[in-house]
PDB file of C-alpha atoms and ligand atoms in Angstrom:
ATOM      1  CA  MET C   1      73.567   1.986  92.812  1.00  0.00           C
ATOM      2  CA  SER C   2      73.852  -1.248  94.755  1.00  0.00           C
ATOM      3  CA  TYR C   3      74.617  -4.666  93.324  1.00  0.00           C
ATOM      4  CA  ASP C   4      71.504  -6.537  92.135  1.00  0.00           C
ATOM      5  CA  SER C   5      72.129 -10.281  92.345  1.00  0.00           C
ATOM      6  CA  SER C   6      69.393 -10.981  89.787  1.00  0.00           C
ATOM      7  CA  ASN C   7      71.605  -9.727  86.921  1.00  0.00           C
ATOM      8  CA  ILE C   8      72.309 -12.216  84.143  1.00  0.00           C
ATOM      9  CA  PHE C   9      75.976 -12.779  84.978  1.00  0.00           C
ATOM     10  CA  ALA C  10      75.175 -13.465  88.642  1.00  0.00           C
ATOM     11  CA  ARG C  11      72.679 -16.044  87.426  1.00  0.00           C
ATOM     12  CA  ILE C  12      75.344 -17.612  85.189  1.00  0.00           C
ATOM     13  CA  LEU C  13      77.739 -17.749  88.157  1.00  0.00           C
ATOM     14  CA  ARG C  14      75.062 -19.522  90.228  1.00  0.00           C
ATOM     15  CA  GLY C  15      74.512 -22.021  87.419  1.00  0.00           C
ATOM     16  CA  GLU C  16      70.920 -20.905  86.863  1.00  0.00           C
ATOM     17  CA  ILE C  17      71.642 -20.011  83.226  1.00  0.00           C
ATOM     18  CA  PRO C  18      74.091 -21.902  80.994  1.00  0.00           C
ATOM     19  CA  CYS C  19      77.091 -20.323  79.345  1.00  0.00           C
ATOM     20  CA  ASN C  20      79.596 -21.420  76.726  1.00  0.00           C
ATOM     21  CA  LYS C  21      82.473 -21.659  79.189  1.00  0.00           C
ATOM     22  CA  ILE C  22      86.103 -21.166  78.204  1.00  0.00           C
ATOM     23  CA  TYR C  23      87.883 -20.911  81.552  1.00  0.00           C
ATOM     24  CA  GLU C  24      87.099 -20.898  85.264  1.00  0.00           C
ATOM     25  CA  ASP C  25      89.106 -20.613  88.456  1.00  0.00           C
ATOM     26  CA  GLU C  26      88.456 -19.320  91.967  1.00  0.00           C
ATOM     27  CA  PHE C  27      88.572 -15.695  90.810  1.00  0.00           C
ATOM     28  CA  ALA C  28      86.950 -15.585  87.385  1.00  0.00           C
ATOM     29  CA  LEU C  29      84.709 -17.185  84.815  1.00  0.00           C
ATOM     30  CA  ALA C  30      85.173 -16.666  81.060  1.00  0.00           C
ATOM     31  CA  PHE C  31      82.616 -17.528  78.407  1.00  0.00           C
ATOM     32  CA  HIS C  32      81.646 -16.631  74.856  1.00  0.00           C
ATOM     33  CA  ASP C  33      79.433 -13.586  74.398  1.00  0.00           C
ATOM     34  CA  ILE C  34      75.928 -14.609  73.304  1.00  0.00           C
ATOM     35  CA  ALA C  35      75.899 -11.910  70.592  1.00  0.00           C
ATOM     36  CA  PRO C  36      79.477 -11.783  69.304  1.00  0.00           C
ATOM     37  CA  GLN C  37      80.697  -8.567  67.701  1.00  0.00           C
ATOM     38  CA  ALA C  38      83.953 -10.079  66.437  1.00  0.00           C
ATOM     39  CA  PRO C  39      85.068 -13.593  65.431  1.00  0.00           C
ATOM     40  CA  VAL C  40      86.316 -13.988  69.007  1.00  0.00           C
ATOM     41  CA  HIS C  41      84.204 -12.198  71.611  1.00  0.00           C
ATOM     42  CA  VAL C  42      84.727 -13.421  75.146  1.00  0.00           C
ATOM     43  CA  LEU C  43      83.537 -12.098  78.496  1.00  0.00           C
ATOM     44  CA  VAL C  44      85.580 -12.444  81.673  1.00  0.00           C
ATOM     45  CA  ILE C  45      83.756 -11.842  84.940  1.00  0.00           C
ATOM     46  CA  PRO C  46      84.932 -11.881  88.551  1.00  0.00           C
ATOM     47  CA  LYS C  47      83.372 -14.397  90.929  1.00  0.00           C
ATOM     48  CA  GLY C  48      82.582 -11.666  93.466  1.00  0.00           C
ATOM     49  CA  GLU C  49      79.642  -9.276  93.365  1.00  0.00           C
ATOM     50  CA  TYR C  50      80.988  -6.065  91.808  1.00  0.00           C
ATOM     51  CA  LEU C  51      79.048  -3.638  89.647  1.00  0.00           C
ATOM     52  CA  SER C  52      81.735  -2.098  87.530  1.00  0.00           C
ATOM     53  CA  PHE C  53      85.408  -1.387  86.958  1.00  0.00           C
ATOM     54  CA  ASP C  54      85.260   1.288  89.648  1.00  0.00           C
ATOM     55  CA  ASP C  55      83.539  -0.948  92.182  1.00  0.00           C
ATOM     56  CA  PHE C  56      85.819  -3.921  91.523  1.00  0.00           C
ATOM     57  CA  SER C  57      89.076  -1.983  91.381  1.00  0.00           C
ATOM     58  CA  SER C  58      88.389   0.023  94.529  1.00  0.00           C
ATOM     59  CA  GLN C  59      86.551  -2.542  96.668  1.00  0.00           C
ATOM     60  CA  ALA C  60      87.771  -6.043  95.824  1.00  0.00           C
ATOM     61  CA  PRO C  61      90.587  -7.575  97.901  1.00  0.00           C
ATOM     62  CA  ALA C  62      94.009  -7.351  96.253  1.00  0.00           C
ATOM     63  CA  ASP C  63      94.199 -11.110  95.685  1.00  0.00           C
ATOM     64  CA  ALA C  64      90.829 -11.023  93.883  1.00  0.00           C
ATOM     65  CA  VAL C  65      91.970  -8.169  91.635  1.00  0.00           C
ATOM     66  CA  ALA C  66      95.244  -9.888  90.818  1.00  0.00           C
ATOM     67  CA  GLY C  67      93.551 -13.250  90.367  1.00  0.00           C
ATOM     68  CA  PHE C  68      90.972 -11.774  88.017  1.00  0.00           C
ATOM     69  CA  TYR C  69      93.513 -10.144  85.704  1.00  0.00           C
ATOM     70  CA  ARG C  70      95.728 -13.226  85.773  1.00  0.00           C
ATOM     71  CA  ALA C  71      92.673 -15.244  84.745  1.00  0.00           C
ATOM     72  CA  ALA C  72      91.928 -12.848  81.874  1.00  0.00           C
ATOM     73  CA  GLN C  73      95.504 -13.296  80.627  1.00  0.00           C
ATOM     74  CA  LYS C  74      95.128 -17.070  80.849  1.00  0.00           C
ATOM     75  CA  VAL C  75      92.064 -16.807  78.634  1.00  0.00           C
ATOM     76  CA  VAL C  76      94.049 -14.775  76.094  1.00  0.00           C
ATOM     77  CA  ALA C  77      96.817 -17.387  76.154  1.00  0.00           C
ATOM     78  CA  GLN C  78      94.405 -20.335  76.046  1.00  0.00           C
ATOM     79  CA  LEU C  79      92.761 -18.897  72.943  1.00  0.00           C
ATOM     80  CA  GLY C  80      96.147 -18.090  71.369  1.00  0.00           C
ATOM     81  CA  LEU C  81      95.297 -14.448  70.819  1.00  0.00           C
ATOM     82  CA  GLN C  82      98.727 -12.890  71.352  1.00  0.00           C
ATOM     83  CA  ALA C  83     100.006 -13.479  67.820  1.00  0.00           C
ATOM     84  CA  GLY C  84      97.209 -11.683  66.018  1.00  0.00           C
ATOM     85  CA  GLY C  85      96.402  -9.201  68.751  1.00  0.00           C
ATOM     86  CA  TYR C  86      93.221  -8.448  70.623  1.00  0.00           C
ATOM     87  CA  ARG C  87      91.271  -5.705  72.386  1.00  0.00           C
ATOM     88  CA  ILE C  88      90.086  -5.620  75.990  1.00  0.00           C
ATOM     89  CA  LEU C  89      87.215  -3.306  76.870  1.00  0.00           C
ATOM     90  CA  ALA C  90      85.154  -2.620  79.979  1.00  0.00           C
ATOM     91  CA  ASN C  91      81.974  -0.648  79.410  1.00  0.00           C
ATOM     92  CA  THR C  92      81.259   1.440  82.474  1.00  0.00           C
ATOM     93  CA  GLY C  93      78.089   3.397  83.060  1.00  0.00           C
ATOM     94  CA  ALA C  94      75.590   5.125  80.808  1.00  0.00           C
ATOM     95  CA  ASP C  95      77.829   6.738  78.168  1.00  0.00           C
ATOM     96  CA  ALA C  96      79.513   3.393  77.546  1.00  0.00           C
ATOM     97  CA  HIS C  97      76.159   1.557  77.401  1.00  0.00           C
ATOM     98  CA  GLN C  98      76.994  -0.900  80.176  1.00  0.00           C
ATOM     99  CA  GLU C  99      74.053  -3.301  80.050  1.00  0.00           C
ATOM    100  CA  VAL C 100      74.943  -5.928  82.625  1.00  0.00           C
ATOM    101  CA  MET C 101      75.662  -4.559  86.075  1.00  0.00           C
ATOM    102  CA  HIS C 102      78.259  -7.154  87.034  1.00  0.00           C
ATOM    103  CA  TYR C 103      81.805  -6.097  86.179  1.00  0.00           C
ATOM    104  CA  HIS C 104      83.130  -7.755  83.037  1.00  0.00           C
ATOM    105  CA  LEU C 105      85.873  -7.501  80.467  1.00  0.00           C
ATOM    106  CA  HIS C 106      85.156  -7.988  76.792  1.00  0.00           C
ATOM    107  CA  ILE C 107      87.971  -9.598  74.802  1.00  0.00           C
ATOM    108  CA  PHE C 108      87.693  -9.090  71.043  1.00  0.00           C
ATOM    109  CA  ALA C 109      89.932 -10.771  68.468  1.00  0.00           C
ATOM    110  CA  GLY C 110      90.050 -12.676  65.223  1.00  0.00           C
ATOM    111  CA  CYS C 111      89.946  -9.823  62.728  1.00  0.00           C
ATOM    112  CA  ASP C 112      91.179  -6.273  62.159  1.00  0.00           C
ATOM    113  CA  LEU C 113      89.348  -4.507  64.976  1.00  0.00           C
ATOM    114  CA  GLY C 114      89.679  -1.069  63.437  1.00  0.00           C
ATOM    115  CA  SER C 115      90.532   2.127  65.207  1.00  0.00           C
ATOM    116  CA  MET C 116      90.148   2.336  68.951  1.00  0.00           C
ATOM    117  CA  VAL C 117      86.831   4.157  69.260  1.00  0.00           C
ATOM    118  CA  ARG C 118      84.238   3.968  66.502  1.00  0.00           C
ATOM    119  CA  ARG C 119      80.756   4.989  67.505  1.00  0.00           C
ATOM    120  CA  GLY C 120      78.349   2.093  67.080  1.00  0.00           C
ATOM    121  CA  LEU C 121      81.080  -0.440  66.414  1.00  0.00           C
ATOM    122  CA  VAL C 122      83.380  -2.571  68.517  1.00  0.00           C
TER     123      VAL C 122
HETATM  124  P1  AMP W   1      77.898  -4.562  78.331  1.00  0.00           P
HETATM  125  O1  AMP W   1      77.168  -3.657  77.398  1.00  0.00           O
HETATM  126  O2  AMP W   1      79.355  -4.230  78.417  1.00  0.00           O
HETATM  127  O3  AMP W   1      77.230  -4.627  79.693  1.00  0.00           O
HETATM  128  O4  AMP W   1      77.870  -5.993  77.667  1.00  0.00           O
HETATM  129  C1  AMP W   1      77.070  -7.048  78.074  1.00  0.00           C
HETATM  130  C2  AMP W   1      77.337  -8.194  77.134  1.00  0.00           C
HETATM  131  O5  AMP W   1      76.755  -9.367  77.684  1.00  0.00           O
HETATM  132  C3  AMP W   1      76.764  -8.025  75.743  1.00  0.00           C
HETATM  133  O6  AMP W   1      77.835  -8.110  74.782  1.00  0.00           O
HETATM  134  C4  AMP W   1      75.797  -9.185  75.605  1.00  0.00           C
HETATM  135  O7  AMP W   1      75.748  -9.737  74.309  1.00  0.00           O
HETATM  136  C5  AMP W   1      76.333 -10.170  76.624  1.00  0.00           C
HETATM  137  N1  AMP W   1      75.364 -11.121  77.167  1.00  0.00           N
HETATM  138  C6  AMP W   1      74.140 -10.857  77.673  1.00  0.00           C
HETATM  139  N2  AMP W   1      73.554 -11.988  78.112  1.00  0.00           N
HETATM  140  C7  AMP W   1      74.440 -12.987  77.899  1.00  0.00           C
HETATM  141  C8  AMP W   1      74.434 -14.394  78.131  1.00  0.00           C
HETATM  142  N3  AMP W   1      73.374 -15.009  78.688  1.00  0.00           N
HETATM  143  N4  AMP W   1      75.515 -15.111  77.772  1.00  0.00           N
HETATM  144  C9  AMP W   1      76.589 -14.503  77.211  1.00  0.00           C
HETATM  145  N5  AMP W   1      76.667 -13.189  76.967  1.00  0.00           N
HETATM  146  C10 AMP W   1      75.604 -12.431  77.298  1.00  0.00           C
END
């Protein structure tokens, strides 16, 4: 599968669609999920065109990978999530129901998130 630049996150990055922005730097953009599944549900996306965890982690330059994860941690800190805890998740491929084919991290927080894998739930 090749990267399709018409995906919704690419359109957000180009400013064609608005987002509820939390954080942005040269490597990443973070914004609130449009359909939150927890009191805090944030998406962090890299600025580059990468399909998935596999694509990003294997193909992106090292500074982009480091910059992206540093940005995700800044989002966690900015939102003050360390005290209560949080969950980071990256859906990848069909079994994980990845809907948007631009790599992204979900950050969930703000309540007891339950056990790690619950079918149909966060
Ligand atoms: P995934 O299943 O991991 O690909 O998750 C995609 C996520 O993107 C879902 O949680 C959606 O609610 C979210 N989403 C889709 N469109 C938008 C949008 N325009 N703004 C913010 N979040 C979105």
